PDB file of N, CA, C and O in Angstrom:
ATOM      1  N   SER J1150     121.831  34.670 114.262  1.00  0.00           N
ATOM      2  CA  SER J1150     121.009  33.577 113.786  1.00  0.00           C
ATOM      3  C   SER J1150     121.847  32.294 113.744  1.00  0.00           C
ATOM      4  O   SER J1150     123.007  32.323 113.314  1.00  0.00           O
ATOM      5  N   PRO J1151     121.285  31.191 114.137  1.00  0.00           N
ATOM      6  CA  PRO J1151     122.039  29.937 114.151  1.00  0.00           C
ATOM      7  C   PRO J1151     122.369  29.411 112.746  1.00  0.00           C
ATOM      8  O   PRO J1151     123.267  28.595 112.588  1.00  0.00           O
ATOM      9  N   VAL J1152     121.663  29.860 111.746  1.00  0.00           N
ATOM     10  CA  VAL J1152     121.911  29.384 110.377  1.00  0.00           C
ATOM     11  C   VAL J1152     122.663  30.410 109.529  1.00  0.00           C
ATOM     12  O   VAL J1152     122.751  30.270 108.312  1.00  0.00           O
ATOM     13  N   TYR J1153     123.213  31.432 110.166  1.00  0.00           N
ATOM     14  CA  TYR J1153     123.900  32.501 109.441  1.00  0.00           C
ATOM     15  C   TYR J1153     125.048  31.958 108.592  1.00  0.00           C
ATOM     16  O   TYR J1153     125.151  32.278 107.407  1.00  0.00           O
ATOM     17  N   GLU J1154     125.910  31.181 109.181  1.00  0.00           N
ATOM     18  CA  GLU J1154     127.071  30.666 108.453  1.00  0.00           C
ATOM     19  C   GLU J1154     126.645  29.778 107.285  1.00  0.00           C
ATOM     20  O   GLU J1154     127.228  29.851 106.201  1.00  0.00           O
ATOM     21  N   ASP J1155     125.637  28.939 107.507  1.00  0.00           N
ATOM     22  CA  ASP J1155     125.142  28.096 106.423  1.00  0.00           C
ATOM     23  C   ASP J1155     124.571  28.937 105.287  1.00  0.00           C
ATOM     24  O   ASP J1155     124.793  28.647 104.108  1.00  0.00           O
ATOM     25  N   THR J1156     123.850  29.979 105.651  1.00  0.00           N
ATOM     26  CA  THR J1156     123.264  30.862 104.644  1.00  0.00           C
ATOM     27  C   THR J1156     124.350  31.537 103.818  1.00  0.00           C
ATOM     28  O   THR J1156     124.252  31.602 102.578  1.00  0.00           O
ATOM     29  N   ILE J1157     125.378  32.014 104.468  1.00  0.00           N
ATOM     30  CA  ILE J1157     126.489  32.660 103.769  1.00  0.00           C
ATOM     31  C   ILE J1157     127.156  31.674 102.821  1.00  0.00           C
ATOM     32  O   ILE J1157     127.479  32.008 101.675  1.00  0.00           O
ATOM     33  N   LEU J1158     127.352  30.447 103.264  1.00  0.00           N
ATOM     34  CA  LEU J1158     127.963  29.428 102.409  1.00  0.00           C
ATOM     35  C   LEU J1158     127.102  29.132 101.187  1.00  0.00           C
ATOM     36  O   LEU J1158     127.617  28.985 100.073  1.00  0.00           O
ATOM     37  N   TYR J1159     125.793  29.050 101.383  1.00  0.00           N
ATOM     38  CA  TYR J1159     124.886  28.807 100.251  1.00  0.00           C
ATOM     39  C   TYR J1159     124.902  29.964  99.259  1.00  0.00           C
ATOM     40  O   TYR J1159     124.904  29.757  98.045  1.00  0.00           O
ATOM     41  N   VAL J1160     124.899  31.178  99.755  1.00  0.00           N
ATOM     42  CA  VAL J1160     124.925  32.346  98.866  1.00  0.00           C
ATOM     43  C   VAL J1160     126.230  32.371  98.071  1.00  0.00           C
ATOM     44  O   VAL J1160     126.228  32.624  96.865  1.00  0.00           O
ATOM     45  N   ARG J1161     127.334  32.079  98.736  1.00  0.00           N
ATOM     46  CA  ARG J1161     128.622  32.021  98.024  1.00  0.00           C
ATOM     47  C   ARG J1161     128.609  30.933  96.966  1.00  0.00           C
ATOM     48  O   ARG J1161     129.114  31.131  95.858  1.00  0.00           O
ATOM     49  N   LEU J1162     128.039  29.783  97.295  1.00  0.00           N
ATOM     50  CA  LEU J1162     127.955  28.686  96.338  1.00  0.00           C
ATOM     51  C   LEU J1162     127.097  29.077  95.138  1.00  0.00           C
ATOM     52  O   LEU J1162     127.473  28.835  93.985  1.00  0.00           O
ATOM     53  N   ILE J1163     125.975  29.703  95.390  1.00  0.00           N
ATOM     54  CA  ILE J1163     125.084  30.132  94.312  1.00  0.00           C
ATOM     55  C   ILE J1163     125.786  31.139  93.413  1.00  0.00           C
ATOM     56  O   ILE J1163     125.730  31.036  92.181  1.00  0.00           O
ATOM     57  N   ARG J1164     126.487  32.096  94.014  1.00  0.00           N
ATOM     58  CA  ARG J1164     127.199  33.094  93.221  1.00  0.00           C
ATOM     59  C   ARG J1164     128.287  32.442  92.369  1.00  0.00           C
ATOM     60  O   ARG J1164     128.458  32.783  91.193  1.00  0.00           O
ATOM     61  N   GLU J1165     129.008  31.530  92.957  1.00  0.00           N
ATOM     62  CA  GLU J1165     130.073  30.831  92.241  1.00  0.00           C
ATOM     63  C   GLU J1165     129.515  30.016  91.073  1.00  0.00           C
ATOM     64  O   GLU J1165     130.045  30.046  89.962  1.00  0.00           O
ATOM     65  N   LEU J1166     128.410  29.299  91.327  1.00  0.00           N
ATOM     66  CA  LEU J1166     127.816  28.472  90.277  1.00  0.00           C
ATOM     67  C   LEU J1166     127.213  29.316  89.153  1.00  0.00           C
ATOM     68  O   LEU J1166     127.330  28.953  87.973  1.00  0.00           O
ATOM     69  N   LEU J1167     126.575  30.425  89.496  1.00  0.00           N
ATOM     70  CA  LEU J1167     126.030  31.307  88.464  1.00  0.00           C
ATOM     71  C   LEU J1167     127.150  31.864  87.585  1.00  0.00           C
ATOM     72  O   LEU J1167     127.026  31.905  86.357  1.00  0.00           O
ATOM     73  N   SER J1168     128.236  32.269  88.204  1.00  0.00           N
ATOM     74  CA  SER J1168     129.358  32.802  87.452  1.00  0.00           C
ATOM     75  C   SER J1168     129.963  31.729  86.543  1.00  0.00           C
ATOM     76  O   SER J1168     130.252  31.984  85.365  1.00  0.00           O
ATOM     77  N   LYS J1169     130.144  30.535  87.073  1.00  0.00           N
ATOM     78  CA  LYS J1169     130.708  29.436  86.289  1.00  0.00           C
ATOM     79  C   LYS J1169     129.800  29.070  85.112  1.00  0.00           C
ATOM     80  O   LYS J1169     130.263  28.892  83.988  1.00  0.00           O
ATOM     81  N   CYS J1170     128.502  28.986  85.369  1.00  0.00           N
ATOM     82  CA  CYS J1170     127.562  28.645  84.300  1.00  0.00           C
ATOM     83  C   CYS J1170     127.536  29.721  83.218  1.00  0.00           C
ATOM     84  O   CYS J1170     127.496  29.403  82.021  1.00  0.00           O
ATOM     85  N   ALA J1171     127.555  30.977  83.615  1.00  0.00           N
ATOM     86  CA  ALA J1171     127.569  32.067  82.634  1.00  0.00           C
ATOM     87  C   ALA J1171     128.816  31.975  81.760  1.00  0.00           C
ATOM     88  O   ALA J1171     128.739  32.090  80.528  1.00  0.00           O
ATOM     89  N   ASN J1172     129.954  31.748  82.387  1.00  0.00           N
ATOM     90  CA  ASN J1172     131.198  31.621  81.615  1.00  0.00           C
ATOM     91  C   ASN J1172     131.174  30.394  80.710  1.00  0.00           C
ATOM     92  O   ASN J1172     131.674  30.443  79.577  1.00  0.00           O
ATOM     93  N   ASP J1173     130.604  29.298  81.199  1.00  0.00           N
ATOM     94  CA  ASP J1173     130.513  28.084  80.380  1.00  0.00           C
ATOM     95  C   ASP J1173     129.626  28.295  79.155  1.00  0.00           C
ATOM     96  O   ASP J1173     129.968  27.845  78.058  1.00  0.00           O
ATOM     97  N   TYR J1174     128.495  28.975  79.335  1.00  0.00           N
ATOM     98  CA  TYR J1174     127.618  29.258  78.193  1.00  0.00           C
ATOM     99  C   TYR J1174     128.316  30.186  77.192  1.00  0.00           C
ATOM    100  O   TYR J1174     128.213  30.003  75.983  1.00  0.00           O
ATOM    101  N   ARG J1175     129.043  31.163  77.697  1.00  0.00           N
ATOM    102  CA  ARG J1175     129.755  32.071  76.786  1.00  0.00           C
ATOM    103  C   ARG J1175     130.847  31.312  76.044  1.00  0.00           C
ATOM    104  O   ARG J1175     131.027  31.506  74.838  1.00  0.00           O
ATOM    105  N   ASP J1176     131.565  30.460  76.750  1.00  0.00           N
ATOM    106  CA  ASP J1176     132.596  29.655  76.086  1.00  0.00           C
ATOM    107  C   ASP J1176     131.990  28.765  75.007  1.00  0.00           C
ATOM    108  O   ASP J1176     132.558  28.618  73.923  1.00  0.00           O
ATOM    109  N   ARG J1177     130.843  28.175  75.333  1.00  0.00           N
ATOM    110  CA  ARG J1177     130.179  27.330  74.341  1.00  0.00           C
ATOM    111  C   ARG J1177     129.786  28.148  73.116  1.00  0.00           C
ATOM    112  O   ARG J1177     129.933  27.700  71.981  1.00  0.00           O
ATOM    113  N   TYR J1178     129.308  29.364  73.336  1.00  0.00           N
ATOM    114  CA  TYR J1178     128.957  30.251  72.233  1.00  0.00           C
ATOM    115  C   TYR J1178     130.192  30.576  71.401  1.00  0.00           C
ATOM    116  O   TYR J1178     130.171  30.476  70.178  1.00  0.00           O
ATOM    117  N   GLU J1179     131.255  30.971  72.075  1.00  0.00           N
ATOM    118  CA  GLU J1179     132.467  31.406  71.377  1.00  0.00           C
ATOM    119  C   GLU J1179     133.179  30.258  70.660  1.00  0.00           C
ATOM    120  O   GLU J1179     133.664  30.432  69.547  1.00  0.00           O
ATOM    121  N   LEU J1180     133.262  29.107  71.294  1.00  0.00           N
ATOM    122  CA  LEU J1180     134.100  28.034  70.776  1.00  0.00           C
ATOM    123  C   LEU J1180     133.365  27.027  69.902  1.00  0.00           C
ATOM    124  O   LEU J1180     133.982  26.401  69.044  1.00  0.00           O
ATOM    125  N   ALA J1181     132.068  26.858  70.128  1.00  0.00           N
ATOM    126  CA  ALA J1181     131.403  25.767  69.434  1.00  0.00           C
ATOM    127  C   ALA J1181     130.182  26.196  68.630  1.00  0.00           C
ATOM    128  O   ALA J1181     130.151  26.058  67.417  1.00  0.00           O
ATOM    129  N   SER J1182     129.201  26.720  69.305  1.00  0.00           N
ATOM    130  CA  SER J1182     127.887  26.792  68.671  1.00  0.00           C
ATOM    131  C   SER J1182     127.605  28.068  67.885  1.00  0.00           C
ATOM    132  O   SER J1182     126.964  28.027  66.849  1.00  0.00           O
ATOM    133  N   LYS J1183     128.028  29.208  68.412  1.00  0.00           N
ATOM    134  CA  LYS J1183     127.651  30.519  67.859  1.00  0.00           C
ATOM    135  C   LYS J1183     126.134  30.691  67.825  1.00  0.00           C
ATOM    136  O   LYS J1183     125.598  31.435  67.011  1.00  0.00           O
ATOM    137  N   ARG J1184     125.442  29.969  68.710  1.00  0.00           N
ATOM    138  CA  ARG J1184     123.981  30.098  68.804  1.00  0.00           C
ATOM    139  C   ARG J1184     123.646  31.245  69.747  1.00  0.00           C
ATOM    140  O   ARG J1184     124.193  31.346  70.849  1.00  0.00           O
ATOM    141  N   VAL J1185     122.737  32.079  69.318  1.00  0.00           N
ATOM    142  CA  VAL J1185     122.364  33.263  70.082  1.00  0.00           C
ATOM    143  C   VAL J1185     121.777  32.880  71.438  1.00  0.00           C
ATOM    144  O   VAL J1185     122.029  33.566  72.438  1.00  0.00           O
ATOM    145  N   ASP J1186     121.038  31.794  71.501  1.00  0.00           N
ATOM    146  CA  ASP J1186     120.411  31.426  72.764  1.00  0.00           C
ATOM    147  C   ASP J1186     121.434  31.047  73.832  1.00  0.00           C
ATOM    148  O   ASP J1186     121.182  31.240  75.020  1.00  0.00           O
ATOM    149  N   ASP J1187     122.614  30.561  73.432  1.00  0.00           N
ATOM    150  CA  ASP J1187     123.665  30.296  74.413  1.00  0.00           C
ATOM    151  C   ASP J1187     124.159  31.596  75.039  1.00  0.00           C
ATOM    152  O   ASP J1187     124.324  31.693  76.255  1.00  0.00           O
ATOM    153  N   MET J1188     124.381  32.603  74.210  1.00  0.00           N
ATOM    154  CA  MET J1188     124.856  33.880  74.731  1.00  0.00           C
ATOM    155  C   MET J1188     123.768  34.579  75.542  1.00  0.00           C
ATOM    156  O   MET J1188     124.053  35.195  76.559  1.00  0.00           O
ATOM    157  N   ARG J1189     122.517  34.445  75.116  1.00  0.00           N
ATOM    158  CA  ARG J1189     121.419  35.029  75.900  1.00  0.00           C
ATOM    159  C   ARG J1189     121.340  34.400  77.285  1.00  0.00           C
ATOM    160  O   ARG J1189     121.097  35.093  78.276  1.00  0.00           O
ATOM    161  N   MET J1190     121.520  33.088  77.342  1.00  0.00           N
ATOM    162  CA  MET J1190     121.506  32.410  78.633  1.00  0.00           C
ATOM    163  C   MET J1190     122.655  32.905  79.511  1.00  0.00           C
ATOM    164  O   MET J1190     122.476  33.133  80.709  1.00  0.00           O
ATOM    165  N   ALA J1191     123.821  33.100  78.922  1.00  0.00           N
ATOM    166  CA  ALA J1191     124.969  33.609  79.673  1.00  0.00           C
ATOM    167  C   ALA J1191     124.666  34.994  80.239  1.00  0.00           C
ATOM    168  O   ALA J1191     124.943  35.266  81.417  1.00  0.00           O
ATOM    169  N   VAL J1192     124.085  35.857  79.427  1.00  0.00           N
ATOM    170  CA  VAL J1192     123.745  37.209  79.884  1.00  0.00           C
ATOM    171  C   VAL J1192     122.680  37.142  80.979  1.00  0.00           C
ATOM    172  O   VAL J1192     122.770  37.859  81.990  1.00  0.00           O
ATOM    173  N   ASN J1193     121.676  36.287  80.824  1.00  0.00           N
ATOM    174  CA  ASN J1193     120.643  36.153  81.848  1.00  0.00           C
ATOM    175  C   ASN J1193     121.213  35.650  83.172  1.00  0.00           C
ATOM    176  O   ASN J1193     120.793  36.091  84.245  1.00  0.00           O
ATOM    177  N   LEU J1194     122.170  34.746  83.106  1.00  0.00           N
ATOM    178  CA  LEU J1194     122.811  34.266  84.329  1.00  0.00           C
ATOM    179  C   LEU J1194     123.619  35.377  84.996  1.00  0.00           C
ATOM    180  O   LEU J1194     123.635  35.486  86.227  1.00  0.00           O
ATOM    181  N   LEU J1195     124.264  36.206  84.189  1.00  0.00           N
ATOM    182  CA  LEU J1195     124.978  37.357  84.752  1.00  0.00           C
ATOM    183  C   LEU J1195     124.009  38.331  85.420  1.00  0.00           C
ATOM    184  O   LEU J1195     124.313  38.898  86.474  1.00  0.00           O
ATOM    185  N   ILE J1196     122.854  38.522  84.813  1.00  0.00           N
ATOM    186  CA  ILE J1196     121.852  39.414  85.404  1.00  0.00           C
ATOM    187  C   ILE J1196     121.385  38.868  86.753  1.00  0.00           C
ATOM    188  O   ILE J1196     121.229  39.622  87.723  1.00  0.00           O
ATOM    189  N   ALA J1197     121.193  37.567  86.838  1.00  0.00           N
ATOM    190  CA  ALA J1197     120.816  36.948  88.117  1.00  0.00           C
ATOM    191  C   ALA J1197     121.925  37.142  89.148  1.00  0.00           C
ATOM    192  O   ALA J1197     121.656  37.455  90.320  1.00  0.00           O
ATOM    193  N   LEU J1198     123.158  36.979  88.722  1.00  0.00           N
ATOM    194  CA  LEU J1198     124.298  37.181  89.617  1.00  0.00           C
ATOM    195  C   LEU J1198     124.364  38.632  90.083  1.00  0.00           C
ATOM    196  O   LEU J1198     124.655  38.909  91.252  1.00  0.00           O
ATOM    197  N   ARG J1199     124.060  39.549  89.192  1.00  0.00           N
ATOM    198  CA  ARG J1199     124.050  40.972  89.557  1.00  0.00           C
ATOM    199  C   ARG J1199     122.957  41.272  90.585  1.00  0.00           C
ATOM    200  O   ARG J1199     123.174  42.035  91.519  1.00  0.00           O
ATOM    201  N   ARG J1200     121.812  40.666  90.411  1.00  0.00           N
ATOM    202  CA  ARG J1200     120.726  40.885  91.380  1.00  0.00           C
ATOM    203  C   ARG J1200     121.129  40.415  92.768  1.00  0.00           C
ATOM    204  O   ARG J1200     120.814  41.065  93.768  1.00  0.00           O
ATOM    205  N   ILE J1201     121.812  39.301  92.827  1.00  0.00           N
ATOM    206  CA  ILE J1201     122.282  38.803  94.129  1.00  0.00           C
ATOM    207  C   ILE J1201     123.295  39.784  94.718  1.00  0.00           C
ATOM    208  O   ILE J1201     123.246  40.092  95.918  1.00  0.00           O
ATOM    209  N   ALA J1202     124.195  40.296  93.892  1.00  0.00           N
ATOM    210  CA  ALA J1202     125.175  41.269  94.373  1.00  0.00           C
ATOM    211  C   ALA J1202     124.482  42.530  94.886  1.00  0.00           C
ATOM    212  O   ALA J1202     124.894  43.102  95.904  1.00  0.00           O
ATOM    213  N   MET J1203     123.415  42.940  94.206  1.00  0.00           N
ATOM    214  CA  MET J1203     122.674  44.121  94.645  1.00  0.00           C
ATOM    215  C   MET J1203     121.994  43.867  95.983  1.00  0.00           C
ATOM    216  O   MET J1203     122.009  44.738  96.866  1.00  0.00           O
ATOM    217  N   VAL J1204     121.417  42.693  96.156  1.00  0.00           N
ATOM    218  CA  VAL J1204     120.750  42.351  97.419  1.00  0.00           C
ATOM    219  C   VAL J1204     121.767  42.292  98.551  1.00  0.00           C
ATOM    220  O   VAL J1204     121.480  42.690  99.680  1.00  0.00           O
ATOM    221  N   MET J1205     122.970  41.814  98.233  1.00  0.00           N
ATOM    222  CA  MET J1205     124.015  41.706  99.245  1.00  0.00           C
ATOM    223  C   MET J1205     124.732  43.046  99.467  1.00  0.00           C
ATOM    224  O   MET J1205     125.689  43.121 100.239  1.00  0.00           O
ATOM    225  N   ASN J1206     124.260  44.094  98.804  1.00  0.00           N
ATOM    226  CA  ASN J1206     124.791  45.445  98.938  1.00  0.00           C
ATOM    227  C   ASN J1206     126.256  45.525  98.508  1.00  0.00           C
ATOM    228  O   ASN J1206     127.051  46.246  99.107  1.00  0.00           O
ATOM    229  N   ASP J1207     126.595  44.785  97.474  1.00  0.00           N
ATOM    230  CA  ASP J1207     127.945  44.780  96.917  1.00  0.00           C
ATOM    231  C   ASP J1207     127.903  45.577  95.613  1.00  0.00           C
ATOM    232  O   ASP J1207     127.875  45.015  94.523  1.00  0.00           O
ATOM    233  N   SER J1208     127.909  46.902  95.742  1.00  0.00           N
ATOM    234  CA  SER J1208     127.706  47.762  94.575  1.00  0.00           C
ATOM    235  C   SER J1208     128.868  47.691  93.585  1.00  0.00           C
ATOM    236  O   SER J1208     128.648  47.774  92.371  1.00  0.00           O
ATOM    237  N   GLU J1209     130.084  47.527  94.062  1.00  0.00           N
ATOM    238  CA  GLU J1209     131.230  47.438  93.149  1.00  0.00           C
ATOM    239  C   GLU J1209     131.137  46.182  92.284  1.00  0.00           C
ATOM    240  O   GLU J1209     131.323  46.241  91.070  1.00  0.00           O
ATOM    241  N   GLU J1210     130.823  45.057  92.903  1.00  0.00           N
ATOM    242  CA  GLU J1210     130.660  43.805  92.158  1.00  0.00           C
ATOM    243  C   GLU J1210     129.484  43.897  91.203  1.00  0.00           C
ATOM    244  O   GLU J1210     129.550  43.428  90.062  1.00  0.00           O
ATOM    245  N   SER J1211     128.407  44.507  91.647  1.00  0.00           N
ATOM    246  CA  SER J1211     127.227  44.680  90.809  1.00  0.00           C
ATOM    247  C   SER J1211     127.558  45.483  89.558  1.00  0.00           C
ATOM    248  O   SER J1211     127.130  45.140  88.451  1.00  0.00           O
ATOM    249  N   GLU J1212     128.324  46.536  89.716  1.00  0.00           N
ATOM    250  CA  GLU J1212     128.710  47.374  88.580  1.00  0.00           C
ATOM    251  C   GLU J1212     129.627  46.606  87.622  1.00  0.00           C
ATOM    252  O   GLU J1212     129.485  46.703  86.399  1.00  0.00           O
ATOM    253  N   ASN J1213     130.543  45.825  88.157  1.00  0.00           N
ATOM    254  CA  ASN J1213     131.434  45.020  87.309  1.00  0.00           C
ATOM    255  C   ASN J1213     130.639  43.996  86.501  1.00  0.00           C
ATOM    256  O   ASN J1213     130.906  43.794  85.307  1.00  0.00           O
ATOM    257  N   ILE J1214     129.669  43.367  87.130  1.00  0.00           N
ATOM    258  CA  ILE J1214     128.837  42.376  86.445  1.00  0.00           C
ATOM    259  C   ILE J1214     127.991  43.054  85.376  1.00  0.00           C
ATOM    260  O   ILE J1214     127.817  42.525  84.282  1.00  0.00           O
ATOM    261  N   ARG J1215     127.474  44.249  85.672  1.00  0.00           N
ATOM    262  CA  ARG J1215     126.671  44.987  84.700  1.00  0.00           C
ATOM    263  C   ARG J1215     127.495  45.300  83.451  1.00  0.00           C
ATOM    264  O   ARG J1215     127.039  45.112  82.318  1.00  0.00           O
ATOM    265  N   LYS J1216     128.722  45.743  83.655  1.00  0.00           N
ATOM    266  CA  LYS J1216     129.597  46.053  82.526  1.00  0.00           C
ATOM    267  C   LYS J1216     129.906  44.800  81.710  1.00  0.00           C
ATOM    268  O   LYS J1216     129.927  44.843  80.477  1.00  0.00           O
ATOM    269  N   LYS J1217     130.131  43.705  82.404  1.00  0.00           N
ATOM    270  CA  LYS J1217     130.426  42.438  81.723  1.00  0.00           C
ATOM    271  C   LYS J1217     129.230  41.977  80.893  1.00  0.00           C
ATOM    272  O   LYS J1217     129.370  41.585  79.734  1.00  0.00           O
ATOM    273  N   ALA J1218     128.038  42.040  81.486  1.00  0.00           N
ATOM    274  CA  ALA J1218     126.819  41.635  80.775  1.00  0.00           C
ATOM    275  C   ALA J1218     126.585  42.530  79.562  1.00  0.00           C
ATOM    276  O   ALA J1218     126.200  42.044  78.494  1.00  0.00           O
ATOM    277  N   LEU J1219     126.821  43.806  79.712  1.00  0.00           N
ATOM    278  CA  LEU J1219     126.647  44.744  78.598  1.00  0.00           C
ATOM    279  C   LEU J1219     127.637  44.441  77.469  1.00  0.00           C
ATOM    280  O   LEU J1219     127.261  44.447  76.297  1.00  0.00           O
ATOM    281  N   ALA J1220     128.870  44.141  77.827  1.00  0.00           N
ATOM    282  CA  ALA J1220     129.876  43.801  76.816  1.00  0.00           C
ATOM    283  C   ALA J1220     129.490  42.522  76.081  1.00  0.00           C
ATOM    284  O   ALA J1220     129.615  42.443  74.850  1.00  0.00           O
ATOM    285  N   TRP J1221     129.026  41.520  76.815  1.00  0.00           N
ATOM    286  CA  TRP J1221     128.628  40.254  76.189  1.00  0.00           C
ATOM    287  C   TRP J1221     127.434  40.461  75.267  1.00  0.00           C
ATOM    288  O   TRP J1221     127.383  39.908  74.174  1.00  0.00           O
ATOM    289  N   LYS J1222     126.479  41.259  75.715  1.00  0.00           N
ATOM    290  CA  LYS J1222     125.288  41.514  74.903  1.00  0.00           C
ATOM    291  C   LYS J1222     125.668  42.284  73.632  1.00  0.00           C
ATOM    292  O   LYS J1222     125.168  41.980  72.542  1.00  0.00           O
ATOM    293  N   THR J1223     126.556  43.248  73.750  1.00  0.00           N
ATOM    294  CA  THR J1223     127.024  44.002  72.598  1.00  0.00           C
ATOM    295  C   THR J1223     127.733  43.087  71.606  1.00  0.00           C
ATOM    296  O   THR J1223     127.530  43.198  70.389  1.00  0.00           O
ATOM    297  N   LYS J1224     128.545  42.179  72.119  1.00  0.00           N
ATOM    298  CA  LYS J1224     129.246  41.202  71.269  1.00  0.00           C
ATOM    299  C   LYS J1224     128.241  40.331  70.522  1.00  0.00           C
ATOM    300  O   LYS J1224     128.386  40.086  69.324  1.00  0.00           O
ATOM    301  N   MET J1225     127.228  39.859  71.236  1.00  0.00           N
ATOM    302  CA  MET J1225     126.206  39.011  70.625  1.00  0.00           C
ATOM    303  C   MET J1225     125.481  39.767  69.514  1.00  0.00           C
ATOM    304  O   MET J1225     125.298  39.243  68.415  1.00  0.00           O
ATOM    305  N   GLU J1226     125.084  40.997  69.788  1.00  0.00           N
ATOM    306  CA  GLU J1226     124.377  41.793  68.786  1.00  0.00           C
ATOM    307  C   GLU J1226     125.271  42.102  67.588  1.00  0.00           C
ATOM    308  O   GLU J1226     124.812  42.094  66.445  1.00  0.00           O
ATOM    309  N   SER J1227     126.541  42.342  67.842  1.00  0.00           N
ATOM    310  CA  SER J1227     127.489  42.591  66.759  1.00  0.00           C
ATOM    311  C   SER J1227     127.644  41.349  65.881  1.00  0.00           C
ATOM    312  O   SER J1227     127.660  41.453  64.648  1.00  0.00           O
ATOM    313  N   ASP J1228     127.727  40.178  66.518  1.00  0.00           N
ATOM    314  CA  ASP J1228     127.843  38.936  65.761  1.00  0.00           C
ATOM    315  C   ASP J1228     126.573  38.671  64.947  1.00  0.00           C
ATOM    316  O   ASP J1228     126.651  38.166  63.826  1.00  0.00           O
ATOM    317  N   GLU J1229     125.426  39.031  65.504  1.00  0.00           N
ATOM    318  CA  GLU J1229     124.158  38.854  64.764  1.00  0.00           C
ATOM    319  C   GLU J1229     124.150  39.737  63.520  1.00  0.00           C
ATOM    320  O   GLU J1229     123.745  39.293  62.442  1.00  0.00           O
ATOM    321  N   LYS J1230     124.592  40.963  63.659  1.00  0.00           N
ATOM    322  CA  LYS J1230     124.595  41.880  62.515  1.00  0.00           C
ATOM    323  C   LYS J1230     125.571  41.434  61.434  1.00  0.00           C
ATOM    324  O   LYS J1230     125.305  41.592  60.249  1.00  0.00           O
ATOM    325  N   LYS J1231     126.691  40.873  61.864  1.00  0.00           N
ATOM    326  CA  LYS J1231     127.694  40.392  60.911  1.00  0.00           C
ATOM    327  C   LYS J1231     127.298  39.071  60.279  1.00  0.00           C
ATOM    328  O   LYS J1231     127.907  38.624  59.319  1.00  0.00           O
ATOM    329  N   GLY J1232     126.296  38.407  60.849  1.00  0.00           N
ATOM    330  CA  GLY J1232     125.860  37.127  60.337  1.00  0.00           C
ATOM    331  C   GLY J1232     126.694  35.951  60.828  1.00  0.00           C
ATOM    332  O   GLY J1232     126.622  34.862  60.288  1.00  0.00           O
ATOM    333  N   ILE J1233     127.483  36.191  61.865  1.00  0.00           N
ATOM    334  CA  ILE J1233     128.346  35.138  62.412  1.00  0.00           C
ATOM    335  C   ILE J1233     127.545  34.150  63.253  1.00  0.00           C
ATOM    336  O   ILE J1233     127.765  32.952  63.192  1.00  0.00           O
ATOM    337  N   SER J1234     126.612  34.673  64.045  1.00  0.00           N
ATOM    338  CA  SER J1234     125.842  33.810  64.945  1.00  0.00           C
ATOM    339  C   SER J1234     124.609  33.245  64.253  1.00  0.00           C
ATOM    340  O   SER J1234     124.172  33.726  63.224  1.00  0.00           O
ATOM    341  N   LYS J1235     124.085  32.188  64.873  1.00  0.00           N
ATOM    342  CA  LYS J1235     122.924  31.490  64.308  1.00  0.00           C
ATOM    343  C   LYS J1235     121.684  31.805  65.092  1.00  0.00           C
ATOM    344  O   LYS J1235     121.657  32.000  66.231  1.00  0.00           O
TER     345      LYS J1235
END
């Protein structure tokens, strides 16, 4: 396909931006806000990144992202129970 290389570049850019945004939301949660919606957004962005990895047939990356999202969600729920988050 004549647009193959462009498509690959766009997919890489999307994956990179999703990962960066997820990390930024988590950092904002950890360092500043402690708002649950920030961490939820981070987890949702990771889920979107995982879906892309699954479509691209990258099962190892998909599994790593799943574990990361699960850890973040567990942290958020733990903070909610402790009363740390808002």
